[in-house]
């Protein structure tokens, strides 16, 4: 029995050491390299930073707010903000809300009007109601993120002002959208 212990104990120690080393190699390395495109990182007026690649709506908003342009500016989000004809936000929309909160917090002199649109159906009243519910969801999410409700308004245009052909699936999808108008408050 003593001979067994003499051979088994070192073997168990080696197995334990191998398992420990393997567990270390499974630990992911901490990413220390900067993003490939540093031009996507922008500083906001309040000292916070935001990743907004050139050509994105977020970057267009940041650039416009940093300019001397004192007029209002309309931004079409251009993405899928909601799943189909619902008020269920997509993951893309949730990420955009976080960016919107950061942009609005950094620019307290700006108000935002959110306009909800839908693809036109045979029921214009339902289209208006859905567009309003979408705009309200975005305003409520921005408010929950810390933006004063006095800076936010929401309304619907329903199926009005289509940007795509309502006779095609791609056109209807394009019309299911949200627009935002930023205004400097004086």
mmCIF file of N, CA, C and O in Angstrom, residues 34-135:
data_model
loop_
_atom_site.group_PDB
_atom_site.id
_atom_site.type_symbol
_atom_site.label_atom_id
_atom_site.label_comp_id
_atom_site.label_asym_id
_atom_site.label_seq_id
_atom_site.Cartn_x
_atom_site.Cartn_y
_atom_site.Cartn_z
ATOM 1 N N UNK A 34 -5.641 48.832 -29.828
ATOM 2 C CA UNK A 34 -6.699 49.805 -30.113
ATOM 3 C C UNK A 34 -7.518 49.363 -31.317
ATOM 4 O O UNK A 34 -7.079 48.506 -32.085
ATOM 5 N N UNK A 35 -8.724 49.935 -31.491
ATOM 6 C CA UNK A 35 -9.524 49.584 -32.671
ATOM 7 C C UNK A 35 -8.748 49.916 -33.948
ATOM 8 O O UNK A 35 -7.940 50.839 -33.970
ATOM 9 N N UNK A 36 -9.001 49.160 -35.009
ATOM 10 C CA UNK A 36 -8.281 49.349 -36.262
ATOM 11 C C UNK A 36 -8.514 50.739 -36.844
ATOM 12 O O UNK A 36 -7.621 51.345 -37.401
ATOM 13 N N UNK A 37 -9.729 51.258 -36.707
ATOM 14 C CA UNK A 37 -10.064 52.568 -37.265
ATOM 15 C C UNK A 37 -10.249 53.570 -36.131
ATOM 16 O O UNK A 37 -11.328 53.708 -35.577
ATOM 17 N N UNK A 38 -9.179 54.257 -35.792
ATOM 18 C CA UNK A 38 -9.249 55.234 -34.693
ATOM 19 C C UNK A 38 -10.101 56.445 -35.058
ATOM 20 O O UNK A 38 -10.547 57.158 -34.171
ATOM 21 N N UNK A 39 -10.355 56.661 -36.341
ATOM 22 C CA UNK A 39 -11.188 57.803 -36.726
ATOM 23 C C UNK A 39 -12.637 57.600 -36.298
ATOM 24 O O UNK A 39 -13.422 58.544 -36.281
ATOM 25 N N UNK A 40 -13.010 56.371 -35.923
ATOM 26 C CA UNK A 40 -14.376 56.103 -35.472
ATOM 27 C C UNK A 40 -14.588 56.553 -34.030
ATOM 28 O O UNK A 40 -15.722 56.681 -33.586
ATOM 29 N N UNK A 41 -13.504 56.803 -33.300
ATOM 30 C CA UNK A 41 -13.609 57.228 -31.906
ATOM 31 C C UNK A 41 -13.659 58.751 -31.880
ATOM 32 O O UNK A 41 -12.743 59.416 -32.361
ATOM 33 N N UNK A 42 -14.763 59.285 -31.349
ATOM 34 C CA UNK A 42 -14.929 60.740 -31.300
ATOM 35 C C UNK A 42 -15.126 61.194 -29.862
ATOM 36 O O UNK A 42 -15.761 60.509 -29.063
ATOM 37 N N UNK A 43 -14.579 62.353 -29.567
ATOM 38 C CA UNK A 43 -14.741 62.958 -28.246
ATOM 39 C C UNK A 43 -15.991 63.817 -28.266
ATOM 40 O O UNK A 43 -16.225 64.576 -29.210
ATOM 41 N N UNK A 44 -16.783 63.703 -27.229
ATOM 42 C CA UNK A 44 -17.993 64.513 -27.108
ATOM 43 C C UNK A 44 -17.692 65.727 -26.228
ATOM 44 O O UNK A 44 -16.732 65.723 -25.452
ATOM 45 N N UNK A 45 -18.505 66.781 -26.298
ATOM 46 C CA UNK A 45 -18.234 68.012 -25.559
ATOM 47 C C UNK A 45 -18.110 67.845 -24.040
ATOM 48 O O UNK A 45 -17.437 68.635 -23.393
ATOM 49 N N UNK A 46 -18.715 66.822 -23.480
ATOM 50 C CA UNK A 46 -18.651 66.633 -22.022
ATOM 51 C C UNK A 46 -17.460 65.772 -21.601
ATOM 52 O O UNK A 46 -17.351 65.386 -20.448
ATOM 53 N N UNK A 47 -16.576 65.443 -22.543
ATOM 54 C CA UNK A 47 -15.392 64.650 -22.220
ATOM 55 C C UNK A 47 -15.559 63.157 -22.422
ATOM 56 O O UNK A 47 -14.586 62.418 -22.367
ATOM 57 N N UNK A 48 -16.771 62.676 -22.656
ATOM 58 C CA UNK A 48 -16.965 61.253 -22.917
ATOM 59 C C UNK A 48 -16.587 60.960 -24.367
ATOM 60 O O UNK A 48 -16.421 61.867 -25.174
ATOM 61 N N UNK A 49 -16.407 59.690 -24.674
ATOM 62 C CA UNK A 49 -16.070 59.293 -26.039
ATOM 63 C C UNK A 49 -17.126 58.337 -26.566
ATOM 64 O O UNK A 49 -17.818 57.673 -25.801
ATOM 65 N N UNK A 50 -17.214 58.281 -27.865
ATOM 66 C CA UNK A 50 -18.218 57.468 -28.535
ATOM 67 C C UNK A 50 -17.577 56.858 -29.771
ATOM 68 O O UNK A 50 -16.792 57.514 -30.450
ATOM 69 N N UNK A 51 -17.907 55.614 -30.057
ATOM 70 C CA UNK A 51 -17.465 54.999 -31.303
ATOM 71 C C UNK A 51 -18.559 55.222 -32.331
ATOM 72 O O UNK A 51 -19.679 54.730 -32.171
ATOM 73 N N UNK A 52 -18.240 56.010 -33.347
ATOM 74 C CA UNK A 52 -19.198 56.338 -34.399
ATOM 75 C C UNK A 52 -18.439 56.417 -35.728
ATOM 76 O O UNK A 52 -17.831 57.440 -36.043
ATOM 77 N N UNK A 53 -18.455 55.341 -36.496
ATOM 78 C CA UNK A 53 -17.718 55.335 -37.766
ATOM 79 C C UNK A 53 -18.224 56.394 -38.734
ATOM 80 O O UNK A 53 -19.414 56.732 -38.739
ATOM 81 N N UNK A 54 -17.310 56.907 -39.539
ATOM 82 C CA UNK A 54 -17.691 57.881 -40.566
ATOM 83 C C UNK A 54 -18.751 57.265 -41.459
ATOM 84 O O UNK A 54 -18.688 56.098 -41.813
ATOM 85 N N UNK A 55 -19.770 58.054 -41.798
ATOM 86 C CA UNK A 55 -20.859 57.576 -42.639
ATOM 87 C C UNK A 55 -22.040 57.031 -41.858
ATOM 88 O O UNK A 55 -23.097 56.803 -42.425
ATOM 89 N N UNK A 56 -21.891 56.846 -40.542
ATOM 90 C CA UNK A 56 -23.012 56.364 -39.735
ATOM 91 C C UNK A 56 -23.878 57.544 -39.304
ATOM 92 O O UNK A 56 -23.431 58.699 -39.280
ATOM 93 N N UNK A 57 -25.115 57.269 -38.957
ATOM 94 C CA UNK A 57 -26.020 58.325 -38.503
ATOM 95 C C UNK A 57 -25.474 58.967 -37.228
ATOM 96 O O UNK A 57 -25.495 60.191 -37.084
ATOM 97 N N UNK A 58 -24.953 58.146 -36.326
ATOM 98 C CA UNK A 58 -24.390 58.684 -35.086
ATOM 99 C C UNK A 58 -23.257 59.654 -35.355
ATOM 100 O O UNK A 58 -23.166 60.716 -34.734
ATOM 101 N N UNK A 59 -22.378 59.311 -36.295
ATOM 102 C CA UNK A 59 -21.266 60.201 -36.625
ATOM 103 C C UNK A 59 -21.766 61.469 -37.281
ATOM 104 O O UNK A 59 -21.278 62.569 -37.005
ATOM 105 N N UNK A 60 -22.780 61.343 -38.163
ATOM 106 C CA UNK A 60 -23.360 62.536 -38.785
ATOM 107 C C UNK A 60 -23.936 63.469 -37.725
ATOM 108 O O UNK A 60 -23.786 64.688 -37.808
ATOM 109 N N UNK A 61 -24.589 62.894 -36.704
ATOM 110 C CA UNK A 61 -25.140 63.715 -35.623
ATOM 111 C C UNK A 61 -24.030 64.420 -34.851
ATOM 112 O O UNK A 61 -24.110 65.628 -34.605
ATOM 113 N N UNK A 62 -22.999 63.670 -34.480
ATOM 114 C CA UNK A 62 -21.883 64.242 -33.724
ATOM 115 C C UNK A 62 -21.216 65.361 -34.522
ATOM 116 O O UNK A 62 -20.936 66.441 -33.986
ATOM 117 N N UNK A 63 -20.960 65.109 -35.801
ATOM 118 C CA UNK A 63 -20.303 66.120 -36.643
ATOM 119 C C UNK A 63 -21.174 67.367 -36.785
ATOM 120 O O UNK A 63 -20.671 68.490 -36.724
ATOM 121 N N UNK A 64 -22.475 67.189 -36.985
ATOM 122 C CA UNK A 64 -23.364 68.341 -37.119
ATOM 123 C C UNK A 64 -23.410 69.138 -35.811
ATOM 124 O O UNK A 64 -23.350 70.359 -35.821
ATOM 125 N N UNK A 65 -23.507 68.447 -34.699
ATOM 126 C CA UNK A 65 -23.546 69.142 -33.408
ATOM 127 C C UNK A 65 -22.257 69.892 -33.124
ATOM 128 O O UNK A 65 -22.269 70.926 -32.449
ATOM 129 N N UNK A 66 -21.137 69.407 -33.631
ATOM 130 C CA UNK A 66 -19.856 70.078 -33.422
ATOM 131 C C UNK A 66 -19.654 71.258 -34.366
ATOM 132 O O UNK A 66 -18.776 72.091 -34.146
ATOM 133 N N UNK A 67 -20.485 71.351 -35.387
ATOM 134 C CA UNK A 67 -20.356 72.442 -36.358
ATOM 135 C C UNK A 67 -21.021 73.706 -35.812
ATOM 136 O O UNK A 67 -21.653 73.693 -34.763
ATOM 137 N N UNK A 68 -20.868 74.777 -36.545
ATOM 138 C CA UNK A 68 -21.496 76.048 -36.150
ATOM 139 C C UNK A 68 -22.908 76.183 -36.705
ATOM 140 O O UNK A 68 -23.515 77.239 -36.596
ATOM 141 N N UNK A 69 -23.424 75.119 -37.312
ATOM 142 C CA UNK A 69 -24.753 75.144 -37.913
ATOM 143 C C UNK A 69 -25.802 75.253 -36.810
ATOM 144 O O UNK A 69 -25.936 74.363 -35.978
ATOM 145 N N UNK A 70 -26.537 76.353 -36.799
ATOM 146 C CA UNK A 70 -27.507 76.600 -35.734
ATOM 147 C C UNK A 70 -28.940 76.293 -36.166
ATOM 148 O O UNK A 70 -29.890 76.601 -35.463
ATOM 149 N N UNK A 71 -29.104 75.688 -37.346
ATOM 150 C CA UNK A 71 -30.436 75.331 -37.811
ATOM 151 C C UNK A 71 -30.795 73.957 -37.276
ATOM 152 O O UNK A 71 -29.981 73.290 -36.659
ATOM 153 N N UNK A 72 -32.018 73.529 -37.532
ATOM 154 C CA UNK A 72 -32.378 72.163 -37.158
ATOM 155 C C UNK A 72 -31.874 71.210 -38.229
ATOM 156 O O UNK A 72 -31.611 71.617 -39.357
ATOM 157 N N UNK A 73 -31.742 69.947 -37.854
ATOM 158 C CA UNK A 73 -31.248 68.948 -38.811
ATOM 159 C C UNK A 73 -32.025 67.654 -38.640
ATOM 160 O O UNK A 73 -32.221 67.188 -37.525
ATOM 161 N N UNK A 74 -32.457 67.097 -39.759
ATOM 162 C CA UNK A 74 -33.203 65.836 -39.784
ATOM 163 C C UNK A 74 -32.246 64.687 -40.082
ATOM 164 O O UNK A 74 -31.401 64.783 -40.964
ATOM 165 N N UNK A 75 -32.429 63.588 -39.342
ATOM 166 C CA UNK A 75 -31.633 62.380 -39.542
ATOM 167 C C UNK A 75 -32.576 61.196 -39.697
ATOM 168 O O UNK A 75 -33.420 60.966 -38.835
ATOM 169 N N UNK A 76 -32.446 60.480 -40.803
ATOM 170 C CA UNK A 76 -33.185 59.231 -41.009
ATOM 171 C C UNK A 76 -32.317 58.115 -40.457
ATOM 172 O O UNK A 76 -31.153 57.985 -40.845
ATOM 173 N N UNK A 77 -32.848 57.319 -39.544
ATOM 174 C CA UNK A 77 -32.024 56.284 -38.940
ATOM 175 C C UNK A 77 -31.599 55.223 -39.937
ATOM 176 O O UNK A 77 -30.513 54.687 -39.853
ATOM 177 N N UNK A 78 -32.457 54.890 -40.882
ATOM 178 C CA UNK A 78 -32.056 54.021 -41.969
ATOM 179 C C UNK A 78 -31.765 52.576 -41.624
ATOM 180 O O UNK A 78 -31.189 51.857 -42.425
ATOM 181 N N UNK A 79 -32.144 52.131 -40.465
ATOM 182 C CA UNK A 79 -31.922 50.742 -40.100
ATOM 183 C C UNK A 79 -33.219 50.111 -39.640
ATOM 184 O O UNK A 79 -34.267 50.738 -39.645
ATOM 185 N N UNK A 80 -33.119 48.880 -39.261
ATOM 186 C CA UNK A 80 -34.295 48.203 -38.709
ATOM 187 C C UNK A 80 -34.381 48.545 -37.232
ATOM 188 O O UNK A 80 -33.626 48.037 -36.430
ATOM 189 N N UNK A 81 -35.313 49.389 -36.893
ATOM 190 C CA UNK A 81 -35.466 49.804 -35.495
ATOM 191 C C UNK A 81 -36.436 48.897 -34.744
ATOM 192 O O UNK A 81 -36.340 48.762 -33.530
ATOM 193 N N UNK A 82 -37.383 48.304 -35.471
ATOM 194 C CA UNK A 82 -38.418 47.464 -34.847
ATOM 195 C C UNK A 82 -38.596 46.199 -35.655
ATOM 196 O O UNK A 82 -38.367 46.165 -36.855
ATOM 197 N N UNK A 83 -39.006 45.131 -34.978
ATOM 198 C CA UNK A 83 -39.265 43.864 -35.642
ATOM 199 C C UNK A 83 -40.599 43.929 -36.370
ATOM 200 O O UNK A 83 -41.655 43.990 -35.735
ATOM 201 N N UNK A 84 -40.536 43.931 -37.693
ATOM 202 C CA UNK A 84 -41.755 43.934 -38.503
ATOM 203 C C UNK A 84 -42.663 45.095 -38.176
ATOM 204 O O UNK A 84 -42.216 46.195 -37.896
ATOM 205 N N UNK A 85 -43.963 44.823 -38.180
ATOM 206 C CA UNK A 85 -44.948 45.863 -37.826
ATOM 207 C C UNK A 85 -45.279 45.743 -36.343
ATOM 208 O O UNK A 85 -46.406 45.440 -35.963
ATOM 209 N N UNK A 86 -44.270 46.003 -35.528
ATOM 210 C CA UNK A 86 -44.461 45.921 -34.088
ATOM 211 C C UNK A 86 -43.759 47.100 -33.424
ATOM 212 O O UNK A 86 -43.139 47.919 -34.100
ATOM 213 N N UNK A 87 -43.863 47.145 -32.110
ATOM 214 C CA UNK A 87 -43.095 48.136 -31.359
ATOM 215 C C UNK A 87 -41.963 47.453 -30.585
ATOM 216 O O UNK A 87 -41.350 48.051 -29.711
ATOM 217 N N UNK A 88 -41.667 46.212 -30.961
ATOM 218 C CA UNK A 88 -40.561 45.482 -30.334
ATOM 219 C C UNK A 88 -39.251 45.953 -30.963
ATOM 220 O O UNK A 88 -39.011 45.744 -32.147
ATOM 221 N N UNK A 89 -38.397 46.620 -30.179
ATOM 222 C CA UNK A 89 -37.151 47.146 -30.749
ATOM 223 C C UNK A 89 -36.173 46.029 -31.101
ATOM 224 O O UNK A 89 -36.125 45.001 -30.444
ATOM 225 N N UNK A 90 -35.402 46.259 -32.148
ATOM 226 C CA UNK A 90 -34.344 45.326 -32.520
ATOM 227 C C UNK A 90 -33.116 45.606 -31.655
ATOM 228 O O UNK A 90 -33.025 46.643 -30.986
ATOM 229 N N UNK A 91 -32.156 44.715 -31.689
ATOM 230 C CA UNK A 91 -30.900 44.936 -30.961
ATOM 231 C C UNK A 91 -30.209 46.181 -31.507
ATOM 232 O O UNK A 91 -29.619 46.957 -30.756
ATOM 233 N N UNK A 92 -30.267 46.384 -32.810
ATOM 234 C CA UNK A 92 -29.675 47.570 -33.439
ATOM 235 C C UNK A 92 -30.274 48.840 -32.828
ATOM 236 O O UNK A 92 -29.565 49.796 -32.536
ATOM 237 N N UNK A 93 -31.581 48.833 -32.621
ATOM 238 C CA UNK A 93 -32.253 49.986 -32.040
ATOM 239 C C UNK A 93 -31.801 50.229 -30.605
ATOM 240 O O UNK A 93 -31.584 51.368 -30.187
ATOM 241 N N UNK A 94 -31.644 49.161 -29.842
ATOM 242 C CA UNK A 94 -31.214 49.309 -28.447
ATOM 243 C C UNK A 94 -29.815 49.902 -28.359
ATOM 244 O O UNK A 94 -29.542 50.736 -27.495
ATOM 245 N N UNK A 95 -28.930 49.503 -29.266
ATOM 246 C CA UNK A 95 -27.579 50.066 -29.295
ATOM 247 C C UNK A 95 -27.630 51.535 -29.686
ATOM 248 O O UNK A 95 -26.931 52.371 -29.119
ATOM 249 N N UNK A 96 -28.472 51.860 -30.646
ATOM 250 C CA UNK A 96 -28.599 53.257 -31.071
ATOM 251 C C UNK A 96 -29.141 54.132 -29.941
ATOM 252 O O UNK A 96 -28.763 55.293 -29.836
ATOM 253 N N UNK A 97 -30.016 53.592 -29.126
ATOM 254 C CA UNK A 97 -30.539 54.357 -27.995
ATOM 255 C C UNK A 97 -29.402 54.741 -27.056
ATOM 256 O O UNK A 97 -29.300 55.879 -26.606
ATOM 257 N N UNK A 98 -28.518 53.782 -26.762
ATOM 258 C CA UNK A 98 -27.374 54.066 -25.882
ATOM 259 C C UNK A 98 -26.511 55.178 -26.459
ATOM 260 O O UNK A 98 -26.084 56.078 -25.736
ATOM 261 N N UNK A 99 -26.265 55.136 -27.756
ATOM 262 C CA UNK A 99 -25.477 56.191 -28.408
ATOM 263 C C UNK A 99 -26.226 57.512 -28.376
ATOM 264 O O UNK A 99 -25.631 58.563 -28.157
ATOM 265 N N UNK A 100 -27.532 57.457 -28.605
ATOM 266 C CA UNK A 100 -28.332 58.680 -28.563
ATOM 267 C C UNK A 100 -28.307 59.339 -27.197
ATOM 268 O O UNK A 100 -28.210 60.568 -27.090
ATOM 269 N N UNK A 101 -28.383 58.533 -26.161
ATOM 270 C CA UNK A 101 -28.308 59.069 -24.799
ATOM 271 C C UNK A 101 -26.964 59.767 -24.595
ATOM 272 O O UNK A 101 -26.898 60.887 -24.079
ATOM 273 N N UNK A 102 -25.889 59.120 -25.018
ATOM 274 C CA UNK A 102 -24.554 59.714 -24.854
ATOM 275 C C UNK A 102 -24.446 61.034 -25.613
ATOM 276 O O UNK A 102 -23.920 62.024 -25.086
ATOM 277 N N UNK A 103 -24.953 61.072 -26.832
ATOM 278 C CA UNK A 103 -24.888 62.290 -27.643
ATOM 279 C C UNK A 103 -25.715 63.402 -27.000
ATOM 280 O O UNK A 103 -25.269 64.551 -26.898
ATOM 281 N N UNK A 104 -26.930 63.078 -26.555
ATOM 282 C CA UNK A 104 -27.788 64.100 -25.961
ATOM 283 C C UNK A 104 -27.264 64.575 -24.610
ATOM 284 O O UNK A 104 -27.367 65.765 -24.287
ATOM 285 N N UNK A 105 -26.688 63.692 -23.817
ATOM 286 C CA UNK A 105 -26.100 64.114 -22.537
ATOM 287 C C UNK A 105 -24.935 65.068 -22.775
ATOM 288 O O UNK A 105 -24.723 66.003 -22.012
ATOM 289 N N UNK A 106 -24.188 64.839 -23.825
ATOM 290 C CA UNK A 106 -23.036 65.680 -24.135
ATOM 291 C C UNK A 106 -23.432 67.014 -24.766
ATOM 292 O O UNK A 106 -22.618 67.923 -24.851
ATOM 293 N N UNK A 107 -24.681 67.124 -25.194
ATOM 294 C CA UNK A 107 -25.170 68.339 -25.850
ATOM 295 C C UNK A 107 -26.481 68.770 -25.206
ATOM 296 O O UNK A 107 -27.555 68.641 -25.804
ATOM 297 N N UNK A 108 -26.424 69.306 -23.981
ATOM 298 C CA UNK A 108 -27.655 69.624 -23.246
ATOM 299 C C UNK A 108 -28.476 70.764 -23.841
ATOM 300 O O UNK A 108 -29.621 70.962 -23.448
ATOM 301 N N UNK A 109 -27.918 71.457 -24.815
ATOM 302 C CA UNK A 109 -28.644 72.558 -25.457
ATOM 303 C C UNK A 109 -29.400 72.121 -26.703
ATOM 304 O O UNK A 109 -29.823 72.950 -27.494
ATOM 305 N N UNK A 110 -29.580 70.811 -26.861
ATOM 306 C CA UNK A 110 -30.236 70.273 -28.054
ATOM 307 C C UNK A 110 -31.517 69.557 -27.656
ATOM 308 O O UNK A 110 -31.555 68.821 -26.669
ATOM 309 N N UNK A 111 -32.576 69.798 -28.438
ATOM 310 C CA UNK A 111 -33.820 69.048 -28.243
ATOM 311 C C UNK A 111 -33.980 68.077 -29.409
ATOM 312 O O UNK A 111 -33.349 68.228 -30.458
ATOM 313 N N UNK A 112 -34.810 67.072 -29.205
ATOM 314 C CA UNK A 112 -34.979 66.015 -30.198
ATOM 315 C C UNK A 112 -36.450 65.740 -30.435
ATOM 316 O O UNK A 112 -37.215 65.552 -29.494
ATOM 317 N N UNK A 113 -36.814 65.715 -31.698
ATOM 318 C CA UNK A 113 -38.159 65.312 -32.111
ATOM 319 C C UNK A 113 -38.032 63.972 -32.818
ATOM 320 O O UNK A 113 -37.232 63.821 -33.745
ATOM 321 N N UNK A 114 -38.796 62.988 -32.361
ATOM 322 C CA UNK A 114 -38.774 61.654 -32.952
ATOM 323 C C UNK A 114 -40.055 61.477 -33.756
ATOM 324 O O UNK A 114 -41.157 61.740 -33.248
ATOM 325 N N UNK A 115 -39.915 61.028 -34.998
ATOM 326 C CA UNK A 115 -41.066 60.849 -35.888
ATOM 327 C C UNK A 115 -41.137 59.382 -36.280
ATOM 328 O O UNK A 115 -40.190 58.833 -36.840
ATOM 329 N N UNK A 116 -42.259 58.737 -35.965
ATOM 330 C CA UNK A 116 -42.468 57.337 -36.310
ATOM 331 C C UNK A 116 -43.210 57.203 -37.628
ATOM 332 O O UNK A 116 -44.191 57.910 -37.870
ATOM 333 N N UNK A 117 -42.729 56.301 -38.467
ATOM 334 C CA UNK A 117 -43.339 56.019 -39.765
ATOM 335 C C UNK A 117 -43.654 54.533 -39.868
ATOM 336 O O UNK A 117 -43.057 53.707 -39.180
ATOM 337 N N UNK A 118 -44.561 54.201 -40.781
ATOM 338 C CA UNK A 118 -44.867 52.809 -41.103
ATOM 339 C C UNK A 118 -45.034 52.688 -42.609
ATOM 340 O O UNK A 118 -45.160 53.696 -43.309
ATOM 341 N N UNK A 119 -45.059 51.480 -43.079
ATOM 342 C CA UNK A 119 -45.491 51.245 -44.453
ATOM 343 C C UNK A 119 -46.997 51.502 -44.473
ATOM 344 O O UNK A 119 -47.699 51.182 -43.515
ATOM 345 N N UNK A 120 -47.471 52.111 -45.538
ATOM 346 C CA UNK A 120 -48.901 52.421 -45.633
ATOM 347 C C UNK A 120 -49.705 51.142 -45.811
ATOM 348 O O UNK A 120 -49.346 50.275 -46.597
ATOM 349 N N UNK A 121 -50.777 51.028 -45.037
ATOM 350 C CA UNK A 121 -51.699 49.902 -45.171
ATOM 351 C C UNK A 121 -53.077 50.458 -45.502
ATOM 352 O O UNK A 121 -53.254 51.662 -45.670
ATOM 353 N N UNK A 122 -54.065 49.581 -45.550
ATOM 354 C CA UNK A 122 -55.441 50.002 -45.818
ATOM 355 C C UNK A 122 -56.059 50.695 -44.603
ATOM 356 O O UNK A 122 -57.173 51.197 -44.693
ATOM 357 N N UNK A 123 -55.339 50.719 -43.477
ATOM 358 C CA UNK A 123 -55.851 51.322 -42.237
ATOM 359 C C UNK A 123 -54.927 52.444 -41.776
ATOM 360 O O UNK A 123 -54.054 52.242 -40.930
ATOM 361 N N UNK A 124 -55.119 53.659 -42.331
ATOM 362 C CA UNK A 124 -54.251 54.781 -41.971
ATOM 363 C C UNK A 124 -54.263 55.098 -40.468
ATOM 364 O O UNK A 124 -53.238 55.512 -39.917
ATOM 365 N N UNK A 125 -55.384 54.879 -39.811
ATOM 366 C CA UNK A 125 -55.447 55.142 -38.366
ATOM 367 C C UNK A 125 -54.525 54.190 -37.601
ATOM 368 O O UNK A 125 -53.828 54.595 -36.656
ATOM 369 N N UNK A 126 -54.491 52.923 -38.021
ATOM 370 C CA UNK A 126 -53.592 51.954 -37.383
ATOM 371 C C UNK A 126 -52.134 52.304 -37.668
ATOM 372 O O UNK A 126 -51.270 52.153 -36.798
ATOM 373 N N UNK A 127 -51.857 52.791 -38.875
ATOM 374 C CA UNK A 127 -50.492 53.204 -39.222
ATOM 375 C C UNK A 127 -50.039 54.356 -38.322
ATOM 376 O O UNK A 127 -48.923 54.347 -37.799
ATOM 377 N N UNK A 128 -50.914 55.342 -38.136
ATOM 378 C CA UNK A 128 -50.583 56.469 -37.252
ATOM 379 C C UNK A 128 -50.353 56.001 -35.816
ATOM 380 O O UNK A 128 -49.416 56.449 -35.144
ATOM 381 N N UNK A 129 -51.201 55.094 -35.362
ATOM 382 C CA UNK A 129 -51.082 54.583 -33.994
ATOM 383 C C UNK A 129 -49.763 53.831 -33.809
ATOM 384 O O UNK A 129 -49.063 54.024 -32.807
ATOM 385 N N UNK A 130 -49.387 52.987 -34.771
ATOM 386 C CA UNK A 130 -48.144 52.243 -34.686
ATOM 387 C C UNK A 130 -46.941 53.184 -34.744
ATOM 388 O O UNK A 130 -45.992 53.053 -33.966
ATOM 389 N N UNK A 131 -46.979 54.151 -35.649
ATOM 390 C CA UNK A 131 -45.885 55.124 -35.743
ATOM 391 C C UNK A 131 -45.715 55.899 -34.441
ATOM 392 O O UNK A 131 -44.592 56.143 -33.993
ATOM 393 N N UNK A 132 -46.817 56.266 -33.813
ATOM 394 C CA UNK A 132 -46.761 56.987 -32.536
ATOM 395 C C UNK A 132 -46.188 56.102 -31.427
ATOM 396 O O UNK A 132 -45.367 56.560 -30.628
ATOM 397 N N UNK A 133 -46.610 54.848 -31.398
ATOM 398 C CA UNK A 133 -46.098 53.927 -30.376
ATOM 399 C C UNK A 133 -44.584 53.745 -30.524
ATOM 400 O O UNK A 133 -43.861 53.671 -29.524
ATOM 401 N N UNK A 134 -44.104 53.695 -31.738
ATOM 402 C CA UNK A 134 -42.664 53.564 -31.976
ATOM 403 C C UNK A 134 -41.916 54.817 -31.519
ATOM 404 O O UNK A 134 -40.882 54.723 -30.846
ATOM 405 N N UNK A 135 -42.422 55.974 -31.905
ATOM 406 C CA UNK A 135 -41.776 57.226 -31.489
ATOM 407 C C UNK A 135 -41.804 57.362 -29.971
ATOM 408 O O UNK A 135 -40.811 57.769 -29.352
#
